[in-house]
Structure formats: structure tokens, C-alpha cells
mmCIF file of C-alpha atoms in Angstrom:
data_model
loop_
_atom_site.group_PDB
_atom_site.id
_atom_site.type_symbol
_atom_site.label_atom_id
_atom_site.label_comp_id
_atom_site.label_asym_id
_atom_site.label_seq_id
_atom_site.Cartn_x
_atom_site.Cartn_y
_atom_site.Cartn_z
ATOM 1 C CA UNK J 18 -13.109 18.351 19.690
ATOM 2 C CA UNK J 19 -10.427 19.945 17.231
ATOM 3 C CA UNK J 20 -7.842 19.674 19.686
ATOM 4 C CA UNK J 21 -8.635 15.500 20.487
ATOM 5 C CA UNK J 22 -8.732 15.281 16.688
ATOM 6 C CA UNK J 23 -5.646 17.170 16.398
ATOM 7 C CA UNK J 24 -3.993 14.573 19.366
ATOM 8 C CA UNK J 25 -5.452 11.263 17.346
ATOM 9 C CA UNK J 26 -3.859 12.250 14.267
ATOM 10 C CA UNK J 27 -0.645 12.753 15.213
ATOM 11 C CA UNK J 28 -0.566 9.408 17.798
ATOM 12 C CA UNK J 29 -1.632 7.939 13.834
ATOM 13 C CA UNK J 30 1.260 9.712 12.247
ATOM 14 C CA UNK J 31 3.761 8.323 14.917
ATOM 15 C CA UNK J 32 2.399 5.244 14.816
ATOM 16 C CA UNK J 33 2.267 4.853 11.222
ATOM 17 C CA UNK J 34 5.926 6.016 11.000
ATOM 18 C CA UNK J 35 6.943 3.606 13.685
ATOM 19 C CA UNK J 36 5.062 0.532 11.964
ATOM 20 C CA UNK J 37 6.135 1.119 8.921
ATOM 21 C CA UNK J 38 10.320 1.375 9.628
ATOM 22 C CA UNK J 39 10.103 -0.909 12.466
ATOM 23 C CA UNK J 40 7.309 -3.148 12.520
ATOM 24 C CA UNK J 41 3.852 -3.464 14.925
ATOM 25 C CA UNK J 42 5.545 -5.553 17.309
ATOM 26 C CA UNK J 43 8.390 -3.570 18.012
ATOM 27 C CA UNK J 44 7.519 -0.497 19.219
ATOM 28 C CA UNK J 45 5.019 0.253 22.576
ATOM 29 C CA UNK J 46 2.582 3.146 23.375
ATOM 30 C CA UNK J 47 5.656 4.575 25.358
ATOM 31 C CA UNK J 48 7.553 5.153 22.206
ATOM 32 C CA UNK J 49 4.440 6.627 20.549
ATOM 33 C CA UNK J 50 3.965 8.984 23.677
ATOM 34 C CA UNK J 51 7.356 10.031 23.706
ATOM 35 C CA UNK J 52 7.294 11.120 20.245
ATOM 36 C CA UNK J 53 3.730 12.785 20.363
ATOM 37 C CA UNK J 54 5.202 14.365 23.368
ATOM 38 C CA UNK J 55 2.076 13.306 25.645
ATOM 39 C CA UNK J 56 1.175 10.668 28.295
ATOM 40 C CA UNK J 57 0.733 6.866 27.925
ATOM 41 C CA UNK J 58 -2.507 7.771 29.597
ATOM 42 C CA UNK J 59 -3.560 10.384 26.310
ATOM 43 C CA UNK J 60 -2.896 7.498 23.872
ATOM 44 C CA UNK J 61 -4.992 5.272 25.622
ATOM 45 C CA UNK J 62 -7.938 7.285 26.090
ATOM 46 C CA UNK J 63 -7.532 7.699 21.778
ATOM 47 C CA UNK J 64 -6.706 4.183 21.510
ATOM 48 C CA UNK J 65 -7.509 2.099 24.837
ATOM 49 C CA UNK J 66 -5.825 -0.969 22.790
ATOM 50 C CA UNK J 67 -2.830 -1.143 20.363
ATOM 51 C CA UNK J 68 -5.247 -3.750 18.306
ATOM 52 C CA UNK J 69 -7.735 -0.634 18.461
ATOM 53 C CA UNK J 70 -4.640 1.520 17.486
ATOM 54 C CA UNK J 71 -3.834 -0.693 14.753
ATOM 55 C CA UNK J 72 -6.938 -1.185 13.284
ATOM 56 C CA UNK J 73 -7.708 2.641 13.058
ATOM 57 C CA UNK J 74 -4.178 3.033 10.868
ATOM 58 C CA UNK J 75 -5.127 0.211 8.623
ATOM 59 C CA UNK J 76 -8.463 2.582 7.892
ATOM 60 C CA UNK J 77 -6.906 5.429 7.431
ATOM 61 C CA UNK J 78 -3.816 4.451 5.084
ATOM 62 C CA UNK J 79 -6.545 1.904 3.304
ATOM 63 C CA UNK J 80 -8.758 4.860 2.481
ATOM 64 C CA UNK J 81 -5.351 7.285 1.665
ATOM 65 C CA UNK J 82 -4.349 4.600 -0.659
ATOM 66 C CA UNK J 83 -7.498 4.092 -2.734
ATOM 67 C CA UNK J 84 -8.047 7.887 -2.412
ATOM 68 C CA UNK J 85 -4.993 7.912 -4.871
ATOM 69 C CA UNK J 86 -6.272 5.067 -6.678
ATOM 70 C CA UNK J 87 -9.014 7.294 -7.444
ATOM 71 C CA UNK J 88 -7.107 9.977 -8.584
ATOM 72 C CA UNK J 89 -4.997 7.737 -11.165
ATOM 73 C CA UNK J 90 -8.603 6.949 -12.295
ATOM 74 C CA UNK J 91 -9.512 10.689 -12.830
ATOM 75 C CA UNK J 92 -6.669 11.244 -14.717
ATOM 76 C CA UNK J 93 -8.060 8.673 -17.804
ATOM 77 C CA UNK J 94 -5.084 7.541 -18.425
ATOM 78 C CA UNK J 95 -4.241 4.813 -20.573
ATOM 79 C CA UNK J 96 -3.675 1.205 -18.703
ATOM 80 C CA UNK J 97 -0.047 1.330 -19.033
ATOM 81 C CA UNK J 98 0.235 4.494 -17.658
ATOM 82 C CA UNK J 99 -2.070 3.859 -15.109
ATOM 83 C CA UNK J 100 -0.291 0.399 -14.056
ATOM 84 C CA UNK J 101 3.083 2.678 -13.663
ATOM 85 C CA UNK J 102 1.291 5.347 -11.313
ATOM 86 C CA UNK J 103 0.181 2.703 -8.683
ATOM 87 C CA UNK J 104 3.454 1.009 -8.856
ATOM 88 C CA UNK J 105 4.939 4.838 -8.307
ATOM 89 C CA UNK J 106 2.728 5.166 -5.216
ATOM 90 C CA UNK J 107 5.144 1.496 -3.615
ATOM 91 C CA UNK J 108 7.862 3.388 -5.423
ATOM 92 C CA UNK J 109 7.352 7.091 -3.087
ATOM 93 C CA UNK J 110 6.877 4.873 0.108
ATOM 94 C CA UNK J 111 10.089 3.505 -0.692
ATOM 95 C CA UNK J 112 11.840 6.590 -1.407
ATOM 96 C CA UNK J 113 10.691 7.753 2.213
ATOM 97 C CA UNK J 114 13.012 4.760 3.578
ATOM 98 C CA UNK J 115 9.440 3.219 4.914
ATOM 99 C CA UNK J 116 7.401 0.516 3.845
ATOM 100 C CA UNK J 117 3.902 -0.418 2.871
ATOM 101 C CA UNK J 118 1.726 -0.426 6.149
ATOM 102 C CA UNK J 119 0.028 -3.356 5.403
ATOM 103 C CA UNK J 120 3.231 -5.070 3.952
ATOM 104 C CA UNK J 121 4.838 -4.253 7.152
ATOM 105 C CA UNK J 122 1.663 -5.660 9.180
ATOM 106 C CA UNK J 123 1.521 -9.073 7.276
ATOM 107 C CA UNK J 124 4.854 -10.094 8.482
ATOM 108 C CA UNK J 125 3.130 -9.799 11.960
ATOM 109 C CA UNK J 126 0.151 -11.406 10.842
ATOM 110 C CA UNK J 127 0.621 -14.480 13.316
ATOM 111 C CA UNK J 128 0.314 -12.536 16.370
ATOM 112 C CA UNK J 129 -2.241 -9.539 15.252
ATOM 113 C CA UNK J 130 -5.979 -9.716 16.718
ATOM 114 C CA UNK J 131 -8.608 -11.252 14.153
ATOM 115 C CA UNK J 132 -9.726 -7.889 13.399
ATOM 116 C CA UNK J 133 -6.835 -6.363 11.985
ATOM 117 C CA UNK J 134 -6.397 -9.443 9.980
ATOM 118 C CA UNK J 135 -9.281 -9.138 8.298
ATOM 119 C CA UNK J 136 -8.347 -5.263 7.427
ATOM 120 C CA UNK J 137 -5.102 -6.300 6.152
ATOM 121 C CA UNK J 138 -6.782 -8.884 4.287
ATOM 122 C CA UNK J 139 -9.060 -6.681 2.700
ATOM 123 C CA UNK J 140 -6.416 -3.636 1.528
ATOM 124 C CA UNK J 141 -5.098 -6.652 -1.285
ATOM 125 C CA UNK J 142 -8.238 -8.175 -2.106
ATOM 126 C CA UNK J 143 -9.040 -4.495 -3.460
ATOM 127 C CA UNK J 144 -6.133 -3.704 -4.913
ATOM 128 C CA UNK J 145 -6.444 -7.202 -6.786
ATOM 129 C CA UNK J 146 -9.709 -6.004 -7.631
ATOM 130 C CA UNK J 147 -8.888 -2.480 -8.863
ATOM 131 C CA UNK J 148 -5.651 -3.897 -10.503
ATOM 132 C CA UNK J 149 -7.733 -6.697 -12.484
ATOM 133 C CA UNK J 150 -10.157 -3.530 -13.891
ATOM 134 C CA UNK J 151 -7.091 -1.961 -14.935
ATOM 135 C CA UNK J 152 -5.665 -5.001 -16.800
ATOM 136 C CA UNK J 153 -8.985 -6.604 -18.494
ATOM 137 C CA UNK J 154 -10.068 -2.921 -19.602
ATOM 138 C CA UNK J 155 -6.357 -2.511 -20.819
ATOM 139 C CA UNK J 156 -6.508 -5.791 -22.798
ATOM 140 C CA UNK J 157 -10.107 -4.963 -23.987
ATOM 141 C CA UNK J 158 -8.711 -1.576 -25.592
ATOM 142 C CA UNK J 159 -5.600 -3.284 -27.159
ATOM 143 C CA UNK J 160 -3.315 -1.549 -24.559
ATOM 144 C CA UNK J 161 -2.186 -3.976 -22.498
ATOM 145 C CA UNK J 162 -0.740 -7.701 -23.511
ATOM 146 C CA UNK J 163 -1.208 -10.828 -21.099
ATOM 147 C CA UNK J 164 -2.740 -14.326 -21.087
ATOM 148 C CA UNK J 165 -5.275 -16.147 -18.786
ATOM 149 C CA UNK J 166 -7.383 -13.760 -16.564
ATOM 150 C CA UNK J 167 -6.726 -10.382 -15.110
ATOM 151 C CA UNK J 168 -7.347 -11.831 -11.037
ATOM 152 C CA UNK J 169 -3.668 -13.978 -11.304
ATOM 153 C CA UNK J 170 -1.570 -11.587 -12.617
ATOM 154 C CA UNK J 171 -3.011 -8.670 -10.478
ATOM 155 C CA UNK J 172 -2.181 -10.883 -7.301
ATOM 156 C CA UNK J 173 1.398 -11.902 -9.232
ATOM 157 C CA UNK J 174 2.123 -7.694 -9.441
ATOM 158 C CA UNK J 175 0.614 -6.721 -5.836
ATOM 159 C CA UNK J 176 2.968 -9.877 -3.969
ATOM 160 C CA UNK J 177 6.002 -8.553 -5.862
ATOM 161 C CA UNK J 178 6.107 -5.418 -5.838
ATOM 162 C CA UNK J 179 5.652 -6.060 -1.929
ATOM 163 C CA UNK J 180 8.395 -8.637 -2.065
ATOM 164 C CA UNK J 181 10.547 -5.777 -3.949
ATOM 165 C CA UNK J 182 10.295 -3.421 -1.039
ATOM 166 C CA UNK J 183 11.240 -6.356 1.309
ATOM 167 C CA UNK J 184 14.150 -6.839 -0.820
ATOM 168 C CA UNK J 185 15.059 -3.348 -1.451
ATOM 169 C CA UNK J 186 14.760 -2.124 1.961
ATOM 170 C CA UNK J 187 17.632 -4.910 3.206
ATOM 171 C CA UNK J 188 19.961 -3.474 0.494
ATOM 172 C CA UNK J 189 19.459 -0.199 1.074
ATOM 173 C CA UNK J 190 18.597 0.709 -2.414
ATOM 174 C CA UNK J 191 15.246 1.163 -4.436
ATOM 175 C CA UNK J 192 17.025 -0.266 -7.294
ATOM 176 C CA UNK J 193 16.102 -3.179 -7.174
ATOM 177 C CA UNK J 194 12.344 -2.467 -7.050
ATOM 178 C CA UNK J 195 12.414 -0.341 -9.898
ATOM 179 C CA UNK J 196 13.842 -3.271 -11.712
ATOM 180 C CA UNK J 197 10.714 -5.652 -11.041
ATOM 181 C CA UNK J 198 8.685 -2.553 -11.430
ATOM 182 C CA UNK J 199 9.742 -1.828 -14.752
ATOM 183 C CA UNK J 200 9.974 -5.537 -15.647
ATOM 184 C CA UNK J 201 6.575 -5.808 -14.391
ATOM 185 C CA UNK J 202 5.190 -3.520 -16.921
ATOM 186 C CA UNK J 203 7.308 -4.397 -19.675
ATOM 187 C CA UNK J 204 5.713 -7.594 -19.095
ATOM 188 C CA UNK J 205 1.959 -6.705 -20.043
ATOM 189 C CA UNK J 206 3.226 -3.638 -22.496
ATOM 190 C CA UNK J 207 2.567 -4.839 -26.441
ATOM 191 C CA UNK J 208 6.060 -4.551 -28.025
ATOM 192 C CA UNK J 209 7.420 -1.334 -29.879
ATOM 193 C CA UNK J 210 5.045 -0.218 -32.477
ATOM 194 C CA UNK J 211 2.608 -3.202 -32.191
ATOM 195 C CA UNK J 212 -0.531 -2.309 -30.605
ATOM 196 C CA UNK J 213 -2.033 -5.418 -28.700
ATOM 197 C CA UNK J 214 -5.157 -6.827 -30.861
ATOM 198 C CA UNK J 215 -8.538 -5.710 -29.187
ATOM 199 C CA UNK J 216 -10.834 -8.292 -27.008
#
């Protein structure tokens, strides 16, 4: 059993590399094989189909990521703080010349089974969710400074710190997304020496 486990993770780490520089349409189970350095025939007995393959990376980066969502939560941070750390964990994927798993997989969206959808789907409904507990709490405690509800502007920072990677990846620099980063949090931040009134 150690051994199969052993085989499954690393067809997952290949994959996941794969996916994330190149896409889930553009690479095959013989490019995972040759790079796990086993048979088509191995990958398939893990994984009979790549929509079964897929579906099992979504889990495993979806539970990875909130994993370190629950660690910025440990650390009792305050909001702002805690809105820079999850933008840091885009920021590191970045850095590794890759890109978010799911980001990657919603540009494929069209032609991915139902299932995996709905997985995709559900990795940025919860990061909405834990992002709007960040900002209403923030806002409650005077830490954090926006308008309207929490929901909006959670979706507004998820799509663009996504569409920053997108952007950043084609120039070749993570410049850019620590621009909208920055001018993401800047944006919710009370100004110098004024503390936000509390809600």
C-alpha cells in the first residue's frame, strides 16, 4: 500500500506541475508516465481517466490551499495582515514560474467533465467565503476600510489577483502582480494614522 501511495503521489506531482505551466489539455498520460518514469498502464490503474486524474488534483491542492488558509487563521493576525498572506500564497505560486491550479483549469473549463467543474467551482466560492470573513471581521474591528458588503469585493480580489498571474506570467515578470496586489490592499487599508471607525 505505501508503495501505490508513494506511485499516486508523484503521478499528482507531475500532473500538477504539468497543469499548472501548460494547461489540462495539453499534456497526455504519456507525458505524465514519462516523467514518473512508469507505464501508461501504472497511471491508469491510479487514475483509469484523466477526468478521474483531474478531479483527484483539484482535492488535493483545494485542501493544501485552505490548509494554509488555516494557518493564516492560527496566526491571529490582524485583517490586513491576513489579506497580504493569502495574496502571498498567488504571490509563491508565481515565483515558482507556475500558476494557480484552478486558474489554470478554468481556462479549460469548456471542455472539462461536469465533475471537475463543479470542484473548480467550489475552490472560489470558498475562498469568497473565507475572504468575506476576513473583510467584514476587519471592518467590524476598525481595521479594514471598504463600502457595500464583504461577498463583492472578495470576488473583485480573488478574479484579479487570478487575472494578475495571467498577466504576469505573459510578461515574464511578477511585477505586475505585486502591483494589483499591493493596490489591492492599499485599497481596503484606512489611511496613515487613521484607524477605520468600528461597525
Amino acid at each position: 500500500m505505501p508503495a501505490k501511495r508513494d506511485t499516486a503521489n508523484r503521478i499528482l506531482d507531475v500532473a500538477e506541475r504539468l497543469v499548472q505551466v501548460r494547461g489540462f489539455n495539453a499534456f497526455s498520460y504519456a507525458d505524465v508516465a514519462k516523467d514518473v518514469g512508469v507505464r501508461k498502464a501504472s497511471l491508469h490503474h491510479h487514475f483509469p481517466t484523466k477526468g478521474i486524474l483531474g478531479a483527484a488534483l483539484i482535492e488535493r491542492y483545494h485542501r493544501r490551499f485552505f490548509e494554509a488558509l488555516a494557518a493564516i487563521d492560527a496566526d491571529d493576525a490582524d485583517a490586513g495582515d491576513r489579506l497580504e498572506a493569502y495574496a502571498g500564497l498567488y504571490g509563491a505560486v508565481l515565483r515558482r514560474k507556475r500558476m494557480c491550479l484552478c486558474g489554470m483549469l478554468a481556462t479549460d473549463a469548456a471542455t472539462l467533465p461536469k465533475a471537475m467543474r463543479d470542484r473548480i467551482a467550489g475552490f472560489f466560492d470558498e475562498n469568497e467565503t473565507w475572504l468575506a470573513g476576513v473583510l467584514e471581521a476587519g471592518r467590524r474591528r476598525g481595521e479594514l476600510r471598504f463600502d457595500g458588503p464583504a461577498t463583492p469585493l472578495a470576488e473583485v480580489i480573488v478574479s484579479s489577483l487570478e487575472g494578475a498571474m495571467l498577466v504576469s506570467r505573459a510578461s515574464g515578470s511578477a511585477r505586475h502582480f505585486d502591483h494589483v496586489a499591493k493596490r489591492l490592499l492599499d485599497s481596503v487599508r484606512p489611511r496613515e494614522g487613521r484607524r477605520a471607525p468600528r461597525r
